[in-house]
XYZ file of C-alpha atoms in Angstrom:
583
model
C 6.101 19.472 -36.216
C 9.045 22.041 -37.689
C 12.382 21.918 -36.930
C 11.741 24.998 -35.047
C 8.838 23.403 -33.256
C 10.650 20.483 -31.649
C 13.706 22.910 -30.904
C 10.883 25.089 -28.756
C 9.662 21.865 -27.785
C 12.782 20.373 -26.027
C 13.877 23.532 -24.564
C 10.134 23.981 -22.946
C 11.121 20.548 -21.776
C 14.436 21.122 -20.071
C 12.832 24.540 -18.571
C 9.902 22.418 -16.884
C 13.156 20.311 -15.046
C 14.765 23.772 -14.297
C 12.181 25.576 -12.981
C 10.783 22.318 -11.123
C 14.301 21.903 -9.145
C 14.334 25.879 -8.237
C 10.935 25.818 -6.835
C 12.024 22.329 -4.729
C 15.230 24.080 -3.821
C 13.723 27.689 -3.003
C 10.031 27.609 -2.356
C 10.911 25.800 0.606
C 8.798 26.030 3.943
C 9.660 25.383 7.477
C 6.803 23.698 9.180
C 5.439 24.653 12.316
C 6.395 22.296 15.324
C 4.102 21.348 18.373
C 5.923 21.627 21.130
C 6.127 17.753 23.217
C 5.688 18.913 26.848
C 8.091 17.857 29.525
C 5.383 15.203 31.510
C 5.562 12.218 33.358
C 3.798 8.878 31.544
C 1.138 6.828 33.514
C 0.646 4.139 30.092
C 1.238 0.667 31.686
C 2.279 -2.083 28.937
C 0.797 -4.351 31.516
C -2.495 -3.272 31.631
C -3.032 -3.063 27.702
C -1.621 -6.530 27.174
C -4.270 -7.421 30.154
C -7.551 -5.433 28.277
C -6.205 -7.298 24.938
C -6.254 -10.772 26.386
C -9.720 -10.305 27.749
C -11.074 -9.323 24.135
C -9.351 -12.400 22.643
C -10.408 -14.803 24.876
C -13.723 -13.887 25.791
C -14.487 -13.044 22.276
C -12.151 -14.660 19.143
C -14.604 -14.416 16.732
C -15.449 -10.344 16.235
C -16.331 -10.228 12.222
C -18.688 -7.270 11.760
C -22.489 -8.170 12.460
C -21.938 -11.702 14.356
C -22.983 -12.214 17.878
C -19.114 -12.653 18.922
C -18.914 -8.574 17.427
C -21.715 -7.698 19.917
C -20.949 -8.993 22.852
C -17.173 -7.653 22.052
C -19.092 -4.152 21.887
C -20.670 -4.168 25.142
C -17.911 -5.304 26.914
C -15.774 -2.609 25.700
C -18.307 -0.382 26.708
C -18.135 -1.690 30.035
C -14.494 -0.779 30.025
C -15.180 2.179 28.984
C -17.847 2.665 32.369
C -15.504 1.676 34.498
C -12.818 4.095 33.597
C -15.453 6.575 33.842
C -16.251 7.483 30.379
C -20.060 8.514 29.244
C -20.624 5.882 26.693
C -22.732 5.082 23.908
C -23.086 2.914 20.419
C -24.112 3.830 17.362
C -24.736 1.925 14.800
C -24.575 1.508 10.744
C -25.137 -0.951 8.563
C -22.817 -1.757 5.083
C -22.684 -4.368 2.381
C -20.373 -7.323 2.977
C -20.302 -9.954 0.556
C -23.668 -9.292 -0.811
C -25.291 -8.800 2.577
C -26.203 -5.678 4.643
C -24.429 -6.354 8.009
C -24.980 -4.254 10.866
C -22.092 -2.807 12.784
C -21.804 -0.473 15.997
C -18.921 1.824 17.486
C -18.331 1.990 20.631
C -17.847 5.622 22.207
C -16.184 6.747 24.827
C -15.949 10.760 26.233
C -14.025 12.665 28.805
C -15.113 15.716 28.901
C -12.664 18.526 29.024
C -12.501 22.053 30.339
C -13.107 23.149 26.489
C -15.700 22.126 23.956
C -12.769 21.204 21.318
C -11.515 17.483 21.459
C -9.191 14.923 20.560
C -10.037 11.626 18.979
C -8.625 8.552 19.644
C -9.529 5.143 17.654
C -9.111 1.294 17.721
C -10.901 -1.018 15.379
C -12.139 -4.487 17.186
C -13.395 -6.303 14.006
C -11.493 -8.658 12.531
C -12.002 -10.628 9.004
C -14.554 -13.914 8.990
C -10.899 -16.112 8.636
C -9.366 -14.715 11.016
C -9.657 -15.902 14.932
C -8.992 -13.792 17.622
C -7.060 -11.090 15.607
C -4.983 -10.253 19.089
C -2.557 -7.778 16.929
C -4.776 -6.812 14.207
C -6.424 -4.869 16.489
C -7.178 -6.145 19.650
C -4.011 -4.905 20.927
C -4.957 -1.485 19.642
C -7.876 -1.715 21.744
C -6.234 -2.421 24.784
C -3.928 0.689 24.121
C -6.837 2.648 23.855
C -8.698 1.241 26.704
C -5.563 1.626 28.844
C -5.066 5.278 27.891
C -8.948 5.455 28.780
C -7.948 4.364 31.848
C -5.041 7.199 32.345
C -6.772 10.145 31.428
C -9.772 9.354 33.513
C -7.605 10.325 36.052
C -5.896 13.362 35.072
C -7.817 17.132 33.463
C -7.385 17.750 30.285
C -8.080 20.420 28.424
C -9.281 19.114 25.496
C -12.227 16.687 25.166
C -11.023 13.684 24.596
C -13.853 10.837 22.320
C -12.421 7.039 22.661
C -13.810 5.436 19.595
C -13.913 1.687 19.394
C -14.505 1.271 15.572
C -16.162 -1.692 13.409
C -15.875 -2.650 10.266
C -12.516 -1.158 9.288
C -11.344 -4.452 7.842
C -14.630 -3.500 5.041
C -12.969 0.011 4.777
C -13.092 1.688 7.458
C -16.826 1.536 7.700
C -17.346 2.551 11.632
C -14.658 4.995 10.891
C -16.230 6.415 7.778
C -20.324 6.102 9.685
C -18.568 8.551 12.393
C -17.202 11.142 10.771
C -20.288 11.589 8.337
C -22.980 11.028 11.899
C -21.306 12.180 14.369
C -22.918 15.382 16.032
C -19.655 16.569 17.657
C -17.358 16.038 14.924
C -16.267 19.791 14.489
C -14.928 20.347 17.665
C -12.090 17.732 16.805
C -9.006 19.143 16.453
C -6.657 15.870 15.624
C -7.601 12.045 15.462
C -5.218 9.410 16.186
C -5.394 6.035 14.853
C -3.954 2.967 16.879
C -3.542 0.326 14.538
C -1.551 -2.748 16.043
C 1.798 -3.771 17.947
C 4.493 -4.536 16.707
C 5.553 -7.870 17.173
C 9.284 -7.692 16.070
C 11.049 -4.564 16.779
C 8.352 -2.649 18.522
C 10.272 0.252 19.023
C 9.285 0.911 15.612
C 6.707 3.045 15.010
C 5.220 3.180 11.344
C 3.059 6.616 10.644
C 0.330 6.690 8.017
C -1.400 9.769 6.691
C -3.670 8.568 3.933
C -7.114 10.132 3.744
C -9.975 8.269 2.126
C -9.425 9.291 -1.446
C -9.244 12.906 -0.188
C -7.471 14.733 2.520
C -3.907 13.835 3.669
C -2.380 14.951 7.772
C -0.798 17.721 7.782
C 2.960 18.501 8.324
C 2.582 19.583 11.825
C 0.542 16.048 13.040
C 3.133 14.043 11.117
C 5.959 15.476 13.106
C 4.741 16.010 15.867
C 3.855 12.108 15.737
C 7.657 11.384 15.136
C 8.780 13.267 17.694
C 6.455 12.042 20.281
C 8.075 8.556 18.794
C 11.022 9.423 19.634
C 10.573 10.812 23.130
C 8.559 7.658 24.011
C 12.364 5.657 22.840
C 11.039 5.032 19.607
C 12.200 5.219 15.884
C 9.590 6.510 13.995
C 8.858 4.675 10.442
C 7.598 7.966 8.245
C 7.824 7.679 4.301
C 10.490 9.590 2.759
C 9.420 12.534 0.241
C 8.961 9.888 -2.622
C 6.641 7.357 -0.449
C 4.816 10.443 0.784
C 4.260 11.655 -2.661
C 2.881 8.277 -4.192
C 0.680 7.850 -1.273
C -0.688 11.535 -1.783
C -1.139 10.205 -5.382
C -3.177 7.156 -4.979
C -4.635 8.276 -1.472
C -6.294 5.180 -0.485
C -6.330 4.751 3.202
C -5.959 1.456 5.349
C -6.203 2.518 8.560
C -9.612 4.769 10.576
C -7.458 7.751 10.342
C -8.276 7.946 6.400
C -12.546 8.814 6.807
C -11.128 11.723 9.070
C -9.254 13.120 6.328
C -11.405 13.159 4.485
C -14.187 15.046 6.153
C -11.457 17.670 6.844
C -10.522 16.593 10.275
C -6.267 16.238 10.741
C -6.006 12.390 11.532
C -2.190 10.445 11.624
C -2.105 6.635 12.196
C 0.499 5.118 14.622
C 0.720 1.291 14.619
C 2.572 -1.426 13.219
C 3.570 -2.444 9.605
C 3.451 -6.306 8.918
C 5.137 -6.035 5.666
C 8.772 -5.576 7.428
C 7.707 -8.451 10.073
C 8.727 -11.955 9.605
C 6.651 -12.781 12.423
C 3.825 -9.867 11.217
C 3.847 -11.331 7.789
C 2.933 -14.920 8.766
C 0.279 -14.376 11.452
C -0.927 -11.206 9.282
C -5.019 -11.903 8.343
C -4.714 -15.644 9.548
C -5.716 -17.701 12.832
C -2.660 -17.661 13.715
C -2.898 -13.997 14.485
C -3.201 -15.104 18.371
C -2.887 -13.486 21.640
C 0.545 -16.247 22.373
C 2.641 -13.755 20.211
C 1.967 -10.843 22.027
C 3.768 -9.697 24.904
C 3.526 -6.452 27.847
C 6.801 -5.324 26.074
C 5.265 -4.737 22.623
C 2.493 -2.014 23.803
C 5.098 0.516 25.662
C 6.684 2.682 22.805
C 2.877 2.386 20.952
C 1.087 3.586 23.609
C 3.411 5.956 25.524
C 3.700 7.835 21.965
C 0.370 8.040 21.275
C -0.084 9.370 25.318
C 2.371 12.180 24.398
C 0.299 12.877 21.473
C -2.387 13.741 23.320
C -0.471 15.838 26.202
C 1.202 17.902 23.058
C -2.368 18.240 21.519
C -4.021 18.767 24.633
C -1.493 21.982 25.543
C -2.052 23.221 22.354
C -4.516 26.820 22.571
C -4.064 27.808 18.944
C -4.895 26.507 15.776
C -2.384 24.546 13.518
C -2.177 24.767 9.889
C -3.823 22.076 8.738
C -3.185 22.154 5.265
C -3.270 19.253 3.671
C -1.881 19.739 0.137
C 2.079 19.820 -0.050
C 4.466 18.282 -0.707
C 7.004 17.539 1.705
C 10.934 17.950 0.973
C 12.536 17.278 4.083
C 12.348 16.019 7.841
C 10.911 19.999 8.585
C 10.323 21.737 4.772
C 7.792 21.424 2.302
C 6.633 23.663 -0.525
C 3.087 25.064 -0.064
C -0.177 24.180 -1.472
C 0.412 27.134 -4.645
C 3.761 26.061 -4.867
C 2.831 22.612 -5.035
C -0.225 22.795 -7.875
C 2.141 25.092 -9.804
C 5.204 22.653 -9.823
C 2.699 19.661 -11.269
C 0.750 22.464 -13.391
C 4.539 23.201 -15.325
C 4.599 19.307 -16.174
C 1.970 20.075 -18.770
C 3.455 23.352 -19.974
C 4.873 20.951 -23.387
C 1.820 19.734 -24.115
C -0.315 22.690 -24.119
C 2.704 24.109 -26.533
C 2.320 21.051 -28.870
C -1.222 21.163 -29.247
C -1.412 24.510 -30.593
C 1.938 23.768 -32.733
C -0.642 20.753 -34.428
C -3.556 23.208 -35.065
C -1.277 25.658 -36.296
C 0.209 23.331 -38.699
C -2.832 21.807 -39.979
C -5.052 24.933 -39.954
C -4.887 26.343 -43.306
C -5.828 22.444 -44.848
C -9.637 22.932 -46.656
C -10.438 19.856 -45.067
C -9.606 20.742 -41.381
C -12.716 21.261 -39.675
C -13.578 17.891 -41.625
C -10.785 15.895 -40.133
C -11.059 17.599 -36.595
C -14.731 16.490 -36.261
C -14.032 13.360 -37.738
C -11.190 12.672 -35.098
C -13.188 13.703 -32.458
C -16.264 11.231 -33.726
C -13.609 8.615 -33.697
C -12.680 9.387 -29.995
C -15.671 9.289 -28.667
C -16.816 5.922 -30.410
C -14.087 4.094 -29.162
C -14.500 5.549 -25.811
C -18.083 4.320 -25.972
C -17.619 0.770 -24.765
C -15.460 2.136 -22.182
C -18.544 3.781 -20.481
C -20.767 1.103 -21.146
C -18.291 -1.600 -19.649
C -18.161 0.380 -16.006
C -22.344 1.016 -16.669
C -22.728 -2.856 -16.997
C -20.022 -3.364 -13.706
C -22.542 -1.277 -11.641
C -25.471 -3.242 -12.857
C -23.312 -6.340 -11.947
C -22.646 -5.048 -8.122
C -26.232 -3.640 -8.071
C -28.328 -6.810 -8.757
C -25.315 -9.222 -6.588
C -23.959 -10.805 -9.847
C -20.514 -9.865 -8.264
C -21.626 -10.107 -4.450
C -21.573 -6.573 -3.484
C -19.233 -4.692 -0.436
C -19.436 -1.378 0.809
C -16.747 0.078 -0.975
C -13.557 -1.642 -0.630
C -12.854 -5.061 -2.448
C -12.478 -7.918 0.280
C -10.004 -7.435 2.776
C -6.530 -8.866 2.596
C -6.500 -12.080 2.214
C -10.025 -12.844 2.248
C -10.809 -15.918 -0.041
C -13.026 -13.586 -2.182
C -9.821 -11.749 -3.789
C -8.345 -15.106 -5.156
C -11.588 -16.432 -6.451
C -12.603 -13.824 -9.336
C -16.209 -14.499 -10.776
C -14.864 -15.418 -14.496
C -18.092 -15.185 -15.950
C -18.523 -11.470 -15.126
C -15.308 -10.671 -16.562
C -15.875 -12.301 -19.332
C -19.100 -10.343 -19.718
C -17.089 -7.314 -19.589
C -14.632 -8.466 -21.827
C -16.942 -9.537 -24.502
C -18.759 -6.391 -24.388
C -15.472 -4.301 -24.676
C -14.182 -6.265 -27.484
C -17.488 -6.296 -29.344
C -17.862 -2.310 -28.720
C -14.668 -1.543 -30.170
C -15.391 -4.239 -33.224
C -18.735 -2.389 -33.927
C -17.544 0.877 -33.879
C -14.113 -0.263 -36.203
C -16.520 -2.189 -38.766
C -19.235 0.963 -38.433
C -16.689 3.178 -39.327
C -15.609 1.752 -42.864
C -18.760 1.502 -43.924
C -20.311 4.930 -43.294
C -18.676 7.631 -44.843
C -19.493 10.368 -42.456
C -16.397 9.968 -40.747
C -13.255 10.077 -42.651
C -9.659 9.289 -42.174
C -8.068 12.072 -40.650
C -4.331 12.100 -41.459
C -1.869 11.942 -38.717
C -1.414 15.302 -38.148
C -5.255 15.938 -37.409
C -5.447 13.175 -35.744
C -2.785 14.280 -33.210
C -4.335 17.859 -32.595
C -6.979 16.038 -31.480
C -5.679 13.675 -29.536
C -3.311 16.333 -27.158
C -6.087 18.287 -27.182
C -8.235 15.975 -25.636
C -5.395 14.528 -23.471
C -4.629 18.368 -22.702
C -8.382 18.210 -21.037
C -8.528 15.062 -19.572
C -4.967 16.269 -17.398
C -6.475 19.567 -16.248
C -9.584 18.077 -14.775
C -6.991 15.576 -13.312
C -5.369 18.190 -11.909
C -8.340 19.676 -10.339
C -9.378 16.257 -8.748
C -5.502 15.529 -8.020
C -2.661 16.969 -8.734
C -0.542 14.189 -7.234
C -2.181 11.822 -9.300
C -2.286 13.836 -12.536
C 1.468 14.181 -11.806
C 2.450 10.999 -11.417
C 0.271 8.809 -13.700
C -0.752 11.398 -16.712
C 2.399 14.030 -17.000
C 4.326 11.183 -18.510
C 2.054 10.541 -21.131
C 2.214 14.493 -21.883
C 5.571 14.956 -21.860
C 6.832 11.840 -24.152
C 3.138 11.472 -26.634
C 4.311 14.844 -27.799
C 7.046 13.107 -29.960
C 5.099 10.987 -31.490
C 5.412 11.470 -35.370
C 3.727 10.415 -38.348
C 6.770 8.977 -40.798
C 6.118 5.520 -41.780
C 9.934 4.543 -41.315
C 10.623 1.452 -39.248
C 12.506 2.931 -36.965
C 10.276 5.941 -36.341
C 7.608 3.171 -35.977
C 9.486 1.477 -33.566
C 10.291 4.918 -31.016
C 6.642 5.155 -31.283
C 5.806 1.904 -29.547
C 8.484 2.895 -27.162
C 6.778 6.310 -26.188
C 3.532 5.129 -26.153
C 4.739 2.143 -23.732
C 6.895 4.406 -21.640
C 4.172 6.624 -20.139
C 2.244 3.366 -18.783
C 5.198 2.773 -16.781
C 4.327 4.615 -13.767
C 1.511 2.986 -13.640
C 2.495 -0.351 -14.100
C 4.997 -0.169 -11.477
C 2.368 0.909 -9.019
C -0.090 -2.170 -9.915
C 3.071 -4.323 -9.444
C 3.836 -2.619 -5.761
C -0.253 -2.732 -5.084
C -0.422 -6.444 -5.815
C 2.631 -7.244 -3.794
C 1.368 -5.183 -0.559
C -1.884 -7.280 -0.884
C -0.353 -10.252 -1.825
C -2.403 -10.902 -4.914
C -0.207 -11.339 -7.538
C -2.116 -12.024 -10.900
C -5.283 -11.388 -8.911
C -4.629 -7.602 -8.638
C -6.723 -7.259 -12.029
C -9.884 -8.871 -10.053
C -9.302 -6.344 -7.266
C -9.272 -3.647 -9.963
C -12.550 -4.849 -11.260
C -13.820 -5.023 -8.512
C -12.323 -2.155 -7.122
C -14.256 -0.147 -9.805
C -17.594 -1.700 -9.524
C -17.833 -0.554 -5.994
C -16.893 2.851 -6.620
C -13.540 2.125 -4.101
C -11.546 3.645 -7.672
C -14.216 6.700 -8.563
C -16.102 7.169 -11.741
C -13.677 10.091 -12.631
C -11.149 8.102 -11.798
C -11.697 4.877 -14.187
C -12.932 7.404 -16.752
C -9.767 9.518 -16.753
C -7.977 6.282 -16.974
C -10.380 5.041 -19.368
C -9.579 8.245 -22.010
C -5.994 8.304 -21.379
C -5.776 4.671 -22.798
C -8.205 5.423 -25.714
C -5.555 8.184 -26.356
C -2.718 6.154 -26.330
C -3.844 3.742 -28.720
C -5.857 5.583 -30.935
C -1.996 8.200 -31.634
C -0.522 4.854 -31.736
C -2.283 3.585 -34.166
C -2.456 6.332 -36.404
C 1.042 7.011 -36.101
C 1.782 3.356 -37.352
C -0.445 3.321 -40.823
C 0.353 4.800 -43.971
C -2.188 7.414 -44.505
C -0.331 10.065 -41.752
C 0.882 12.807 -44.956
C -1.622 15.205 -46.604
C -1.354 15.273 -50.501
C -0.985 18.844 -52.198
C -4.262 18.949 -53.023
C -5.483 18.393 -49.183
C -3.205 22.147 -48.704
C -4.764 25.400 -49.324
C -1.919 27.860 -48.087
């Protein structure tokens, strides 16, 4: 680049900050607030802990497709009779471990004055480890059967549909089978999750909002969630704008709220969080997870909240904004969904300028169509065993070589995240390695694709970086934001002099715009508890489509980028002679 170039470069740069803080501090929205009615609360702590201790103990052993999972259905079914529900089951079937299990939901309805309904849901599986599993979620069964219990005797409005759900330890499978089966799922106006007690400090009351790789709850379910929290003598655990934004940027759900949001259905979970638990932590996925920690104490703030949920949502006779792409500023404000997608659209402002600065420069050179489509032949071959890696991962999931699952990896904990099937990844690594040493000795030895110099070679790159960020942006703004904008805004530096220091700032800028996403595999692993092991769950993660095609692609390209500027930016054929220049 000029002088002038960078100069227009940098001040592009500091106008992305500036206009990025006056859209935060001016685009502001207030959000619309459901009003918490003024009602008296029939939830008895008692009878939850009661319905929990009946599911333990009559059934410990609830893993998705074993007999102890059945006869746990039908006797929550019977629960559900004798509040005076109209019940059913329906069932799916999934991949666990390389076999197709078959699960069931139980169902519970209401019926309401209106045809439009409220969802309420409780998972009752538990992992093959784990024995009785009376927090995660027997006890947020018994909340569920126990608010069964006190709407039976009060009208409603609203339908309301009491879903006992199976298979959410598998990823959300019941959850997931419900929202793409179920007949009446349109006339739901809000789902709420109830995901475990508390067993320390259950007046804490952590909200999740994740959708399965799409959707997210709107602003008006996640307050109204924390101040139905805080009625019930609560504090409610929401992220703050930061947390909120990385989880709109990864948007992997753990809780049944998560299928929901995705099929366009506002969902919230209300629950527990092990992970500030001492207690939580240790009995977390384990057989010690047993009905002798729980108490009647532990389901009153849980279950009166998620009571005045449904009285709020139940008085409601209009229709919320249920908008589900924002970003969210402060306990009430949040810029829009325009506001939002033009904020992370400005991030990428510098490297649409430096891509045309790059063809501009190099545009008058007689051998620039030559060194474009050579650069672009080069991208694409090393790119090559990229797409035949994840191909070969498929193949590996399809025929059982890595036992297959539904679409999550294992679930925490489960033995199968620790014990990584080396010979598969070595496979994978042997077929990467030898792709990339093919195409590297293929290219010196046929001279249809030259050496571009530097400059080419960077045109090419932003360019195809420039791409790769605005179909990131279409899939995911939050995403594109967070894990590509850094790459845009500091691989725009990158220059061609062969000094050792230039060499050096480089490596940093290359290394830099990982970062984000290095910190997040560091946070993933330590949520999960994997440590090293978090590259198996990747791997995995991939081969069963949990981490989309476009997704490992994108991430696939961006790091072909990266290295392929790096390396040309670090050998000595970056300059053009005189005689490559026809100005």
């Amino acid at each position: 680049m000029t002088d002038l170039q960078r100069s227009i470069l940098a001040i592009s740069t500091a106008l992305v900050f500036l206009l990025a803080t006056l859209i935060l501090r001016t685009t502001g929205n207030q959000a619309e607030k459901v009003r918490v009615p003024e009602t008296k609360l029939s939830f008895s702590p008692s009878n939850a802990y009661e319905a929990t201790k009946n599911l333990v103990t009559q059934y410990p052993e609830r893993g998705t497709g074993t007999e102890g999972s059945r006869g746990a259905a039908k006797w929550i079914e019977a629960e559900m009779k004798r509040a005076g529900l109209r019940t059913e089951q329906q069932e799916f079937e999934a991949w666990i471990a390389g076999r197709r299990v078959g699960g069931r939901n139980v169902i519970g309805v209401d019926e309401g004055i209106r045809e439009d309904a409220v969802a309420l849901i409780a998972h009752y599986d538990i992992p093959y480890h784990v024995r009785e599993g009376a927090m995660d979620d027997a006890s947020g069964v018994g909340v569920l059967l126990e608010l069964a219990r006190v709407f039976s005797h009060e009208e409603q409005k609203k339908t309301l549909i009491f879903i006992a759900s199976d298979g959410e330890e598998w990823g959300m499978l019941g959850a997931r089978h419900f929202a793409k089966e179920y007949p009446g799922l349109k006339r739901i106006r809000a789902v709420i999750s109830l995901d475990y007690v508390r067993l320390e400090n259950p007046e804490k009351v952590c909200i999740r909002g994740e959708g399965q790789f799409r959707g997210y709850a709107p602003l008006w379910l996640w307050m109204l969630a924390e101040d139905c929290a805080t009625r019930a003598g609560g504090e409610p655990g929401s992220p703050d704008p930061l947390s909120h934004y990385l989880a709109q940027a990864v948007n992997i759900s753990s809780t049944d709220q998560g299928p929901f949001l995705r099929a366009g259905i506002p969902g919230i979970n209300i629950g527990g969080d092990h992970s500030d638990s001492p207690l939580a932590q240790k009995v977390y996925h384990t057989p010690f997870d047993t009905i002798e920690n729980l108490n009647p104490g532990l389901f009153e703030v849980l279950g009166r909240t998620a009571e005045l949920m449904i009285h709020s949502i139940d008085a409601l006779d209009y229709s919320m904004d249920n908008n589900s792409y924002y970003l969210r500023t402060g306990k009430r404000t949040y810029v829009g969904h325009a506001g939002t997608i033009t904020l992370q659209a400005f991030l990428f402002l510098p490297l649409l300028l430096v891509t045309g600065f790059q063809y501009y420069n190099v545009r008058f050179r007689r051998k620039f169509m030559s060194d474009v489509l050579a650069e672009v032949t080069n991208m694409g071959l090393f790119f090559l065993p990229w797409v035949a890696a994840l191909v070969t991962l498929y193949y590996m999931v399809w025929t059982d070589f890595i036992p297959r699952y539904e679409l999550y990896p294992a679930t925490t904990l489960d033995p199968f995240l620790k014990n990584p099937n080396t010979r598969a990844a070595a496979i994978l690594a042997a077929e990467l390695i030898g792709g990339w040493i093919v195409v590297s000795v293929a290219r010196r030895f046929l001279s249809l694709w030259g050496r571009p110099d530097f400059a080419s070679a960077k045109a090419v790159c932003l360019d195809t970086l420039l791409t790769v960020s605005i179909i990131a942006l279409a899939l995911n703004g939050f995403a594109a934001s967070l894990f590509l904008a850094p790459a845009a805004l500091l691989w725009v530096w990158m220059e061609g002099d062969a000094g050792l220091l230039r060499r050096a700032l480089n490596v940093v800028l290359a290394l830099a715009a990982a970062a984000p996403l290095a910190l997040m595999l560091v946070m993933f692993a330590a949520k999960l508890s994997l440590g090293p092991y978090i590259f198996w769950y990747l791997l995995t993660g991939a081969g069963y489509r949990f981490f989309s095609p476009q997704a490992v692609l994108i991430t696939a390209a961006a790091l072909t980028i990266g290295v392929r500027l790096l390396q040309k930016s670090l050998t000595k054929t970056n300059l053009p002679t005189g005689s490559e220049l026809n100005q």
